[in-house]
Tab-separated table of C-alpha atoms in Angstrom:
chain	number	residue	atom	x	y	z
A	1458	UNK	CA	-1.287	-0.446	30.640
A	1459	UNK	CA	-2.046	2.726	32.761
A	1460	UNK	CA	-1.645	5.924	30.855
A	1461	UNK	CA	-1.580	8.933	33.009
A	1462	UNK	CA	1.438	10.709	31.617
A	1463	UNK	CA	1.583	11.366	27.868
A	1464	UNK	CA	4.223	13.442	25.861
A	1465	UNK	CA	3.217	14.732	22.450
A	1466	UNK	CA	6.463	15.484	20.709
A	1467	UNK	CA	5.787	18.416	18.094
A	1468	UNK	CA	3.673	21.265	18.722
A	1469	UNK	CA	2.095	21.835	15.182
A	1470	UNK	CA	-1.363	21.287	14.164
A	1471	UNK	CA	-0.834	17.521	14.247
A	1472	UNK	CA	0.717	17.461	17.890
A	1473	UNK	CA	-1.753	20.065	19.297
A	1474	UNK	CA	-4.658	18.076	18.014
A	1475	UNK	CA	-3.385	14.886	19.509
A	1476	UNK	CA	-2.883	16.745	22.715
A	1477	UNK	CA	-6.500	17.895	22.675
A	1478	UNK	CA	-7.870	14.476	21.675
A	1479	UNK	CA	-5.763	12.661	24.581
A	1480	UNK	CA	-7.127	15.112	27.083
A	1481	UNK	CA	-10.646	14.631	25.907
A	1482	UNK	CA	-10.269	10.857	26.225
A	1483	UNK	CA	-8.029	10.457	29.096
A	1484	UNK	CA	-9.650	13.089	31.309
A	1485	UNK	CA	-8.616	15.964	33.581
A	1486	UNK	CA	-6.360	13.872	35.683
A	1487	UNK	CA	-3.809	12.958	32.852
A	1488	UNK	CA	-0.731	14.846	32.457
A	1489	UNK	CA	-0.261	15.659	28.920
A	1490	UNK	CA	3.119	17.557	27.884
A	1491	UNK	CA	3.456	18.893	24.512
A	1492	UNK	CA	7.219	19.267	23.652
A	1493	UNK	CA	8.220	21.584	20.580
A	1494	UNK	CA	11.778	22.173	19.285
A	1495	UNK	CA	11.321	25.666	18.245
A	1496	UNK	CA	10.185	28.745	20.324
A	1497	UNK	CA	6.529	28.889	19.198
A	1498	UNK	CA	3.513	26.488	18.532
A	1499	UNK	CA	1.722	26.079	15.313
A	1500	UNK	CA	4.368	24.455	13.039
A	1501	UNK	CA	3.930	25.380	9.494
A	1502	UNK	CA	0.690	27.403	10.480
A	1503	UNK	CA	1.507	30.827	11.444
A	1504	UNK	CA	-0.750	34.001	11.532
A	1505	UNK	CA	1.049	37.538	11.547
A	1506	UNK	CA	-0.454	40.886	11.878
A	1507	UNK	CA	0.086	42.875	8.633
A	1508	UNK	CA	-1.215	46.571	8.460
A	1509	UNK	CA	-4.796	46.315	9.811
A	1510	UNK	CA	-5.504	42.738	10.526
A	1511	UNK	CA	-4.258	39.151	10.812
A	1512	UNK	CA	-2.755	37.072	7.785
A	1513	UNK	CA	-1.723	33.616	7.347
A	1514	UNK	CA	1.876	33.106	6.204
A	1515	UNK	CA	1.957	29.269	6.113
A	1516	UNK	CA	-1.089	27.332	5.033
A	1517	UNK	CA	-3.944	29.548	4.370
A	1518	UNK	CA	-6.645	27.298	3.512
A	1519	UNK	CA	-8.079	23.633	3.667
A	1520	UNK	CA	-10.010	21.218	1.473
A	1521	UNK	CA	-13.439	21.770	2.008
A	1522	UNK	CA	-14.706	18.351	0.970
A	1523	UNK	CA	-12.777	16.877	3.766
A	1524	UNK	CA	-14.550	17.078	6.917
A	1525	UNK	CA	-11.961	17.214	9.573
A	1526	UNK	CA	-11.216	21.057	9.999
A	1527	UNK	CA	-14.884	22.018	9.901
A	1528	UNK	CA	-15.674	19.233	12.506
A	1529	UNK	CA	-12.794	20.342	14.713
A	1530	UNK	CA	-13.933	24.068	14.483
A	1531	UNK	CA	-17.229	23.079	15.355
A	1532	UNK	CA	-16.022	20.999	18.527
A	1533	UNK	CA	-13.982	24.107	19.570
A	1534	UNK	CA	-16.786	26.731	19.032
A	1535	UNK	CA	-15.064	28.233	16.277
A	1536	UNK	CA	-17.737	27.502	13.639
A	1537	UNK	CA	-18.436	31.222	12.921
A	1538	UNK	CA	-14.711	31.544	11.866
A	1539	UNK	CA	-15.421	29.391	8.771
A	1540	UNK	CA	-15.075	31.439	5.414
A	1541	UNK	CA	-14.878	30.386	1.800
A	1542	UNK	CA	-13.147	31.759	-1.066
A	1543	UNK	CA	-14.882	34.348	-3.558
A	1544	UNK	CA	-14.774	31.993	-6.338
A	1545	UNK	CA	-12.223	33.686	-8.727
A	1546	UNK	CA	-10.153	31.375	-10.849
A	1547	UNK	CA	-6.456	31.236	-10.582
A	1548	UNK	CA	-3.927	32.024	-13.743
A	1549	UNK	CA	-0.650	30.761	-14.980
A	1550	UNK	CA	2.109	32.789	-15.922
A	1551	UNK	CA	4.114	31.292	-18.724
A	1552	UNK	CA	5.781	32.534	-21.906
A	1553	UNK	CA	5.785	36.281	-20.493
A	1554	UNK	CA	1.797	36.233	-20.403
A	1555	UNK	CA	-0.939	35.084	-18.253
A	1556	UNK	CA	-3.055	32.258	-19.031
A	1557	UNK	CA	-6.181	30.733	-17.306
A	1558	UNK	CA	-5.344	27.679	-15.263
A	1559	UNK	CA	-6.262	24.723	-17.466
A	1560	UNK	CA	-9.425	22.896	-16.929
A	1561	UNK	CA	-9.994	19.279	-17.250
A	1562	UNK	CA	-6.850	18.267	-15.507
A	1563	UNK	CA	-5.449	16.356	-12.490
A	1564	UNK	CA	-2.712	18.186	-10.636
A	1565	UNK	CA	-2.105	19.913	-14.082
A	1566	UNK	CA	-2.137	16.683	-16.131
A	1567	UNK	CA	-4.600	17.095	-19.040
A	1568	UNK	CA	-7.228	14.769	-20.091
A	1569	UNK	CA	-7.189	16.239	-23.661
A	1570	UNK	CA	-5.123	18.352	-25.580
A	1571	UNK	CA	-7.767	21.064	-25.666
A	1572	UNK	CA	-7.044	21.858	-22.077
A	1573	UNK	CA	-3.760	23.272	-22.654
A	1574	UNK	CA	-4.253	24.960	-26.039
A	1575	UNK	CA	-2.387	28.302	-25.818
A	1576	UNK	CA	-0.269	27.206	-22.937
A	1577	UNK	CA	1.866	24.820	-24.819
A	1578	UNK	CA	3.151	24.848	-28.501
A	1579	UNK	CA	1.254	22.985	-31.404
A	1580	UNK	CA	3.881	20.159	-31.393
A	1581	UNK	CA	2.906	19.409	-27.874
A	1582	UNK	CA	-0.866	19.650	-28.625
A	1583	UNK	CA	-0.310	17.192	-31.378
A	1584	UNK	CA	1.744	14.862	-29.142
A	1585	UNK	CA	-1.185	14.700	-26.533
A	1586	UNK	CA	-3.856	14.286	-29.163
A	1587	UNK	CA	-1.539	11.209	-30.687
A	1588	UNK	CA	-0.726	9.744	-26.951
A	1589	UNK	CA	-3.694	7.168	-27.132
A	1590	UNK	CA	-2.038	5.555	-29.920
A	1591	UNK	CA	1.239	4.976	-28.120
A	1592	UNK	CA	1.204	1.650	-25.976
A	1593	UNK	CA	1.085	2.437	-22.494
A	1594	UNK	CA	3.581	0.693	-20.213
A	1595	UNK	CA	2.410	0.730	-16.497
A	1596	UNK	CA	3.738	-1.638	-13.809
A	1597	UNK	CA	1.195	-2.149	-11.209
A	1598	UNK	CA	3.939	-3.370	-8.694
A	1599	UNK	CA	6.229	-0.370	-8.692
A	1600	UNK	CA	5.696	3.558	-8.768
A	1601	UNK	CA	7.358	6.209	-10.792
A	1602	UNK	CA	7.676	9.967	-10.648
A	1603	UNK	CA	4.841	12.308	-12.130
A	1604	UNK	CA	7.394	13.574	-14.415
A	1605	UNK	CA	8.589	10.256	-15.800
A	1606	UNK	CA	4.978	9.343	-16.546
A	1607	UNK	CA	3.798	12.535	-18.018
A	1608	UNK	CA	6.854	14.013	-19.500
A	1609	UNK	CA	7.541	10.765	-21.377
A	1610	UNK	CA	4.182	10.953	-22.997
A	1611	UNK	CA	3.051	14.583	-22.982
A	1612	UNK	CA	6.368	16.293	-23.200
A	1613	UNK	CA	8.243	18.751	-20.907
A	1614	UNK	CA	6.070	21.942	-21.696
A	1615	UNK	CA	3.095	20.145	-19.986
A	1616	UNK	CA	5.348	19.504	-16.991
A	1617	UNK	CA	6.750	23.137	-16.652
A	1618	UNK	CA	3.759	24.938	-17.489
A	1619	UNK	CA	0.819	22.918	-16.028
A	1620	UNK	CA	1.945	20.239	-13.783
A	1621	UNK	CA	4.802	21.800	-11.843
A	1622	UNK	CA	3.029	24.846	-11.011
A	1623	UNK	CA	0.293	22.767	-9.124
A	1624	UNK	CA	2.920	20.503	-7.668
A	1625	UNK	CA	4.752	23.448	-6.267
A	1626	UNK	CA	1.812	24.853	-4.509
A	1627	UNK	CA	1.101	21.714	-2.703
A	1628	UNK	CA	4.246	20.008	-1.992
A	1629	UNK	CA	6.938	22.898	-2.743
A	1630	UNK	CA	8.373	20.250	-5.038
A	1631	UNK	CA	8.528	19.149	-8.682
A	1632	UNK	CA	6.907	16.457	-10.765
A	1633	UNK	CA	10.345	14.876	-10.601
A	1634	UNK	CA	10.208	14.610	-6.735
A	1635	UNK	CA	6.522	13.295	-6.352
A	1636	UNK	CA	5.431	9.691	-7.130
A	1637	UNK	CA	2.298	8.959	-8.837
A	1638	UNK	CA	0.953	6.440	-6.215
A	1639	UNK	CA	1.832	8.569	-3.309
A	1640	UNK	CA	0.580	11.993	-4.501
A	1641	UNK	CA	-2.293	10.801	-7.338
A	1642	UNK	CA	-3.834	7.800	-5.907
A	1643	UNK	CA	-7.143	8.086	-8.289
A	1644	UNK	CA	-4.785	8.195	-11.272
A	1645	UNK	CA	-2.807	5.198	-10.208
A	1646	UNK	CA	-5.785	3.334	-9.628
A	1647	UNK	CA	-7.130	4.118	-13.289
A	1648	UNK	CA	-3.680	3.041	-14.576
A	1649	UNK	CA	-3.927	-0.013	-12.517
A	1650	UNK	CA	-7.283	-0.768	-13.986
A	1651	UNK	CA	-5.896	-1.309	-17.438
A	1652	UNK	CA	-6.326	2.160	-18.798
A	1653	UNK	CA	-5.020	2.148	-22.267
A	1654	UNK	CA	-3.666	5.562	-22.443
A	1655	UNK	CA	-2.593	8.438	-19.990
A	1656	UNK	CA	-5.371	10.802	-21.268
A	1657	UNK	CA	-8.048	8.129	-20.649
A	1658	UNK	CA	-6.649	7.367	-17.299
A	1659	UNK	CA	-6.578	11.243	-16.294
A	1660	UNK	CA	-10.236	11.434	-17.455
A	1661	UNK	CA	-11.089	8.468	-15.369
A	1662	UNK	CA	-9.471	9.974	-12.353
A	1663	UNK	CA	-10.709	13.489	-12.260
A	1664	UNK	CA	-13.278	13.766	-9.452
A	1665	UNK	CA	-16.711	15.183	-10.164
A	1666	UNK	CA	-17.302	18.677	-9.627
A	1667	UNK	CA	-17.925	19.580	-5.966
A	1668	UNK	CA	-21.496	20.726	-4.909
A	1669	UNK	CA	-19.969	22.951	-2.415
A	1670	UNK	CA	-16.928	25.279	-1.752
A	1671	UNK	CA	-13.503	23.454	-2.776
A	1672	UNK	CA	-11.578	25.302	-0.094
A	1673	UNK	CA	-12.338	26.923	3.407
A	1674	UNK	CA	-10.229	29.082	5.781
A	1675	UNK	CA	-10.494	30.812	9.153
A	1676	UNK	CA	-11.645	34.426	9.021
A	1677	UNK	CA	-8.944	35.619	11.445
A	1678	UNK	CA	-6.217	32.981	10.327
A	1679	UNK	CA	-5.116	29.613	11.536
A	1680	UNK	CA	-3.631	31.149	14.836
A	1681	UNK	CA	-7.192	31.199	16.155
A	1682	UNK	CA	-7.469	27.382	15.694
A	1683	UNK	CA	-3.932	27.015	17.406
A	1684	UNK	CA	-5.040	28.977	20.367
A	1685	UNK	CA	-8.152	27.026	20.663
A	1686	UNK	CA	-6.475	23.729	20.767
A	1687	UNK	CA	-3.899	24.917	23.129
A	1688	UNK	CA	-6.721	26.024	25.593
A	1689	UNK	CA	-8.524	22.700	25.369
A	1690	UNK	CA	-5.658	20.582	25.516
A	1691	UNK	CA	-4.742	22.080	28.896
A	1692	UNK	CA	-1.185	20.616	28.389
A	1693	UNK	CA	2.104	21.411	29.949
A	1694	UNK	CA	3.940	23.275	27.107
A	1695	UNK	CA	7.795	22.862	26.732
A	1696	UNK	CA	9.171	25.155	23.761
A	1697	UNK	CA	12.739	25.104	22.759
A	1698	UNK	CA	13.474	21.694	23.337
A	1699	UNK	CA	14.514	19.047	20.763
A	1700	UNK	CA	13.831	15.528	21.697
A	1701	UNK	CA	16.769	13.467	20.899
A	1702	UNK	CA	15.931	9.784	21.855
A	1703	UNK	CA	13.319	7.421	23.084
A	1704	UNK	CA	13.956	4.365	25.214
A	1705	UNK	CA	11.789	1.968	27.006
A	1706	UNK	CA	11.939	1.318	30.839
A	1707	UNK	CA	10.017	-1.000	32.888
A	1708	UNK	CA	7.463	1.672	33.689
A	1709	UNK	CA	7.145	3.173	30.259
A	1710	UNK	CA	9.181	5.298	28.036
A	1711	UNK	CA	12.076	7.929	28.779
A	1712	UNK	CA	12.242	10.879	26.485
A	1713	UNK	CA	15.493	12.587	26.231
A	1714	UNK	CA	15.440	15.340	27.725
A	1715	UNK	CA	11.960	15.375	29.219
A	1716	UNK	CA	11.985	12.297	31.480
A	1717	UNK	CA	9.632	9.177	31.884
A	1718	UNK	CA	6.240	9.028	30.490
A	1719	UNK	CA	3.627	6.148	30.029
A	1720	UNK	CA	3.122	6.905	26.344
A	1721	UNK	CA	4.326	9.177	23.398
A	1722	UNK	CA	2.939	10.481	20.409
A	1723	UNK	CA	5.474	11.642	17.938
A	1724	UNK	CA	4.056	14.214	15.637
A	1725	UNK	CA	7.428	15.657	14.117
A	1726	UNK	CA	8.832	15.696	10.561
A	1727	UNK	CA	10.332	12.507	9.205
A	1728	UNK	CA	13.951	13.363	9.840
A	1729	UNK	CA	13.369	14.139	13.458
A	1730	UNK	CA	11.341	10.914	13.609
A	1731	UNK	CA	14.229	9.049	12.288
A	1732	UNK	CA	16.530	10.212	15.006
A	1733	UNK	CA	14.212	9.902	17.810
A	1734	UNK	CA	13.335	6.113	16.837
A	1735	UNK	CA	16.727	5.291	15.823
A	1736	UNK	CA	17.564	3.075	19.055
A	1737	UNK	CA	13.938	2.231	20.101
A	1738	UNK	CA	12.276	1.289	16.726
A	1739	UNK	CA	15.321	1.112	14.092
A	1740	UNK	CA	13.054	-0.315	11.200
A	1741	UNK	CA	10.833	2.777	11.479
A	1742	UNK	CA	13.821	5.034	11.751
A	1743	UNK	CA	15.378	3.624	8.744
A	1744	UNK	CA	12.104	4.369	6.673
A	1745	UNK	CA	11.609	7.676	8.006
A	1746	UNK	CA	15.317	8.714	7.143
A	1747	UNK	CA	14.390	7.963	3.282
A	1748	UNK	CA	11.596	10.747	3.394
A	1749	UNK	CA	13.015	14.127	2.318
A	1750	UNK	CA	11.817	17.683	2.883
A	1751	UNK	CA	11.305	20.781	0.770
A	1752	UNK	CA	11.743	24.389	2.092
A	1753	UNK	CA	9.935	27.562	1.110
A	1754	UNK	CA	9.633	31.229	1.891
A	1755	UNK	CA	6.590	33.331	2.010
A	1756	UNK	CA	6.705	37.189	1.340
A	1757	UNK	CA	3.345	38.775	2.552
A	1758	UNK	CA	2.927	42.315	0.969
A	1759	UNK	CA	0.490	45.006	1.670
A	1760	UNK	CA	-0.233	47.182	-1.420
A	1761	UNK	CA	-2.507	49.987	-2.067
A	1762	UNK	CA	-6.201	48.936	-1.953
A	1763	UNK	CA	-6.627	50.436	-5.355
A	1764	UNK	CA	-3.817	48.458	-6.755
A	1765	UNK	CA	-4.936	47.277	-10.229
A	1766	UNK	CA	-3.978	43.461	-9.692
A	1767	UNK	CA	-5.677	40.779	-11.772
A	1768	UNK	CA	-9.209	39.812	-10.728
A	1769	UNK	CA	-8.224	36.251	-9.905
A	1770	UNK	CA	-7.512	34.474	-6.986
A	1771	UNK	CA	-3.685	33.921	-7.778
A	1772	UNK	CA	-1.121	33.369	-10.151
A	1773	UNK	CA	1.013	30.113	-10.591
A	1774	UNK	CA	4.285	30.422	-12.202
A	1775	UNK	CA	5.678	28.096	-14.851
A	1776	UNK	CA	9.031	26.446	-13.898
A	1777	UNK	CA	10.271	27.629	-17.455
A	1778	UNK	CA	9.261	31.360	-16.927
A	1779	UNK	CA	12.569	32.567	-15.459
A	1780	UNK	CA	11.221	33.982	-12.258
A	1781	UNK	CA	12.447	33.207	-8.634
A	1782	UNK	CA	8.742	33.175	-7.291
A	1783	UNK	CA	6.672	30.130	-7.919
A	1784	UNK	CA	3.362	31.696	-7.075
A	1785	UNK	CA	1.384	34.642	-5.950
A	1786	UNK	CA	-1.759	34.467	-3.876
A	1787	UNK	CA	-3.940	37.428	-4.468
A	1788	UNK	CA	-5.381	37.267	-1.002
A	1789	UNK	CA	-7.740	40.153	-1.254
A	1790	UNK	CA	-9.218	38.927	-4.482
A	1791	UNK	CA	-9.303	35.211	-3.265
A	1792	UNK	CA	-11.179	35.954	0.094
A	1793	UNK	CA	-13.982	38.229	0.535
A	1794	UNK	CA	-13.272	38.972	4.038
A	1795	UNK	CA	-9.822	40.160	3.055
A	1796	UNK	CA	-11.091	42.537	0.381
A	1797	UNK	CA	-12.619	44.698	2.991
A	1798	UNK	CA	-9.327	45.503	4.337
A	1799	UNK	CA	-7.799	48.843	3.878
A	1800	UNK	CA	-4.998	47.463	1.765
A	1801	UNK	CA	-4.617	44.771	-0.968
A	1802	UNK	CA	-2.855	41.865	0.346
A	1803	UNK	CA	-0.657	39.563	-1.757
A	1804	UNK	CA	1.593	36.500	-0.757
A	1805	UNK	CA	4.626	35.505	-2.814
A	1806	UNK	CA	5.875	32.058	-2.435
A	1807	UNK	CA	9.458	31.127	-3.275
A	1808	UNK	CA	11.655	27.822	-3.116
A	1809	UNK	CA	11.082	24.304	-4.241
A	1810	UNK	CA	12.648	20.813	-3.445
A	1811	UNK	CA	16.228	21.083	-4.071
A	1812	UNK	CA	16.588	24.592	-4.282
A	1813	UNK	CA	17.040	26.640	-0.917
A	1814	UNK	CA	18.793	29.644	-2.181
A	1815	UNK	CA	15.940	32.102	-1.497
A	1816	UNK	CA	16.026	31.005	2.142
A	1817	UNK	CA	19.203	32.436	2.494
A	1818	UNK	CA	18.583	35.918	1.121
A	1819	UNK	CA	17.890	38.631	3.361
A	1820	UNK	CA	14.317	39.600	4.133
A	1821	UNK	CA	15.175	42.943	1.989
A	1822	UNK	CA	16.251	40.670	-0.819
A	1823	UNK	CA	13.457	38.283	-0.723
A	1824	UNK	CA	10.586	41.157	-0.579
A	1825	UNK	CA	12.579	42.975	-3.487
A	1826	UNK	CA	12.713	39.727	-5.587
A	1827	UNK	CA	8.937	39.316	-4.887
A	1828	UNK	CA	8.003	42.780	-5.889
A	1829	UNK	CA	10.090	42.569	-8.963
A	1830	UNK	CA	8.551	39.340	-9.966
A	1831	UNK	CA	4.929	40.585	-9.177
A	1832	UNK	CA	5.682	43.625	-11.387
A	1833	UNK	CA	6.875	41.277	-14.252
A	1834	UNK	CA	3.783	39.177	-13.815
A	1835	UNK	CA	1.236	41.919	-13.765
A	1836	UNK	CA	3.018	44.973	-15.297
A	1837	UNK	CA	2.306	47.238	-12.353
A	1838	UNK	CA	5.089	49.002	-10.555
A	1839	UNK	CA	4.043	48.970	-6.854
A	1840	UNK	CA	6.008	49.146	-3.661
A	1841	UNK	CA	4.533	47.563	-0.720
A	1842	UNK	CA	3.657	49.737	2.393
A	1843	UNK	CA	4.693	46.706	4.709
A	1844	UNK	CA	5.777	43.180	4.245
A	1845	UNK	CA	6.329	40.238	6.413
A	1846	UNK	CA	8.835	37.255	5.474
A	1847	UNK	CA	8.362	33.754	6.660
A	1848	UNK	CA	10.922	31.167	6.107
A	1849	UNK	CA	9.782	27.482	6.280
A	1850	UNK	CA	12.946	25.279	6.264
A	1851	UNK	CA	12.043	21.450	5.725
A	1852	UNK	CA	8.376	22.616	5.690
A	1853	UNK	CA	6.905	19.995	3.410
A	1854	UNK	CA	7.695	16.213	3.157
A	1855	UNK	CA	8.242	14.901	-0.517
A	1856	UNK	CA	5.655	12.141	-1.638
A	1857	UNK	CA	8.453	10.529	-3.751
A	1858	UNK	CA	8.210	7.136	-5.532
A	1859	UNK	CA	8.067	4.448	-3.080
A	1860	UNK	CA	6.586	6.886	-0.349
A	1861	UNK	CA	3.555	4.592	0.367
A	1862	UNK	CA	6.034	1.811	1.165
A	1863	UNK	CA	8.026	3.847	3.551
A	1864	UNK	CA	5.044	5.036	5.280
A	1865	UNK	CA	3.706	1.328	5.540
A	1866	UNK	CA	6.934	0.322	7.062
A	1867	UNK	CA	6.872	3.116	9.741
A	1868	UNK	CA	3.379	2.138	10.724
A	1869	UNK	CA	4.306	-1.519	10.543
A	1870	UNK	CA	7.330	-1.202	12.782
A	1871	UNK	CA	5.439	1.200	15.372
A	1872	UNK	CA	2.343	-0.927	15.517
A	1873	UNK	CA	3.251	-3.391	17.994
A	1874	UNK	CA	5.282	-1.160	20.275
A	1875	UNK	CA	3.000	-0.306	23.198
A	1876	UNK	CA	2.626	3.325	24.105
A	1877	UNK	CA	4.217	4.800	20.959
A	1878	UNK	CA	2.064	6.347	18.114
A	1879	UNK	CA	3.240	8.387	15.253
A	1880	UNK	CA	1.587	10.933	13.085
A	1881	UNK	CA	2.494	13.844	10.867
A	1882	UNK	CA	2.295	15.397	7.271
A	1883	UNK	CA	4.752	12.646	6.141
A	1884	UNK	CA	2.113	9.812	6.647
A	1885	UNK	CA	-1.140	10.160	4.775
A	1886	UNK	CA	-1.293	13.779	3.288
A	1887	UNK	CA	0.320	17.247	3.637
A	1888	UNK	CA	-2.824	19.082	3.992
A	1889	UNK	CA	-4.224	20.342	7.290
A	1890	UNK	CA	-7.214	17.944	7.204
A	1891	UNK	CA	-5.022	15.022	6.834
A	1892	UNK	CA	-2.632	16.211	9.697
A	1893	UNK	CA	-5.712	16.365	11.929
A	1894	UNK	CA	-6.837	12.951	10.807
A	1895	UNK	CA	-3.315	11.480	11.406
A	1896	UNK	CA	-3.356	13.141	14.934
A	1897	UNK	CA	-6.666	11.722	15.780
A	1898	UNK	CA	-5.595	8.140	14.764
A	1899	UNK	CA	-2.380	8.507	16.893
A	1900	UNK	CA	-4.284	9.639	20.013
A	1901	UNK	CA	-6.806	6.889	19.551
A	1902	UNK	CA	-4.017	4.294	19.381
A	1903	UNK	CA	-2.838	5.485	22.804
A	1904	UNK	CA	-5.967	5.719	24.276
A	1905	UNK	CA	-6.768	2.272	23.068
A	1906	UNK	CA	-3.702	0.922	24.963
A	1907	UNK	CA	-4.975	2.762	28.147
A	1908	UNK	CA	-8.142	0.684	28.300
């Protein structure tokens, strides 16, 4: 089929990458339109100006061992923007005290009791030590939540004080809302391979130490990457317009309310995908409708440069600690380029799957809660000189038990529909590199049809 008019629905990192890939392959004569329901591009990536420079208030970093972002930055002439963390370790706040983040764990699940000594009580330590003596029940044909697997063998304290803080940082979720197969594939593989205990499976699943930096970021924030993608895609941008449906015509597809195109990439959250595909691809729509989202809020604060904050990259908060804030990123400690600023920058994150109370608070209330929680965690009484509040409603999909089956059903239903491709954080990972990979695959599928 001839593809000269392509619509990309969704103006986040996935949609903008797809638009850029389409432009690169289809050439300057193609009409590429990006349709975004909100009034800005970037999705859950946003860079703001706080005090004397830029700061990300959405995702701030990417996994360094994945090549997608570094390669994309190189393509776009942004290689000089690449920065890496200062190498400081995070802490966990639990039982009114700060503890080192446990080593020898996989998403907070320990491979041995020694990893969590001091973080959990003696009874829990003994339970972990005795866990290999308890027969392991694991079904290769189903999935369970992380909470069901880990809590049943290691106890609730491991969930609250080690696992949930890490899952909250990745998914804004809880161990009860995340599936083992979807979120921890190496652990599932070890269990499938007849591991005799959970501790043995975790030990087998922990990746070897990375030779290079674990994380990367952009010196001036993700906004630089978003702007470069917009320029390189050279697309028509339509903001503030929600696509409501998709229907086939003899010449291609009609996207309401945009009009007729030859092909479309749907780079939207799962609920929007379900709505758009409800008539055109009902099987995909039904599967997408079962993917739930979590919401969160970020409070970025500028503190005095001499604030006596811990010399660590951040603080994760145990879910039984009694705080509203789930994590603090000590940005000026974590990133060397931010340490040079005239203020000390801290980001507080609030909100988890199933709990959206914080999103309905005023900016002043959110900032005050974040400040009070920071004082409780650090023992320092500090008022920020300025702050920025960012709410992310429905920002992160929950990779719940059965998620892989839902994703497979979506792709299977769309696979044979010429001129339609899907992508997004709901598909093959919530991180920015995974979204870029998803976008690249979707654009390639459209371009393959065009050949």
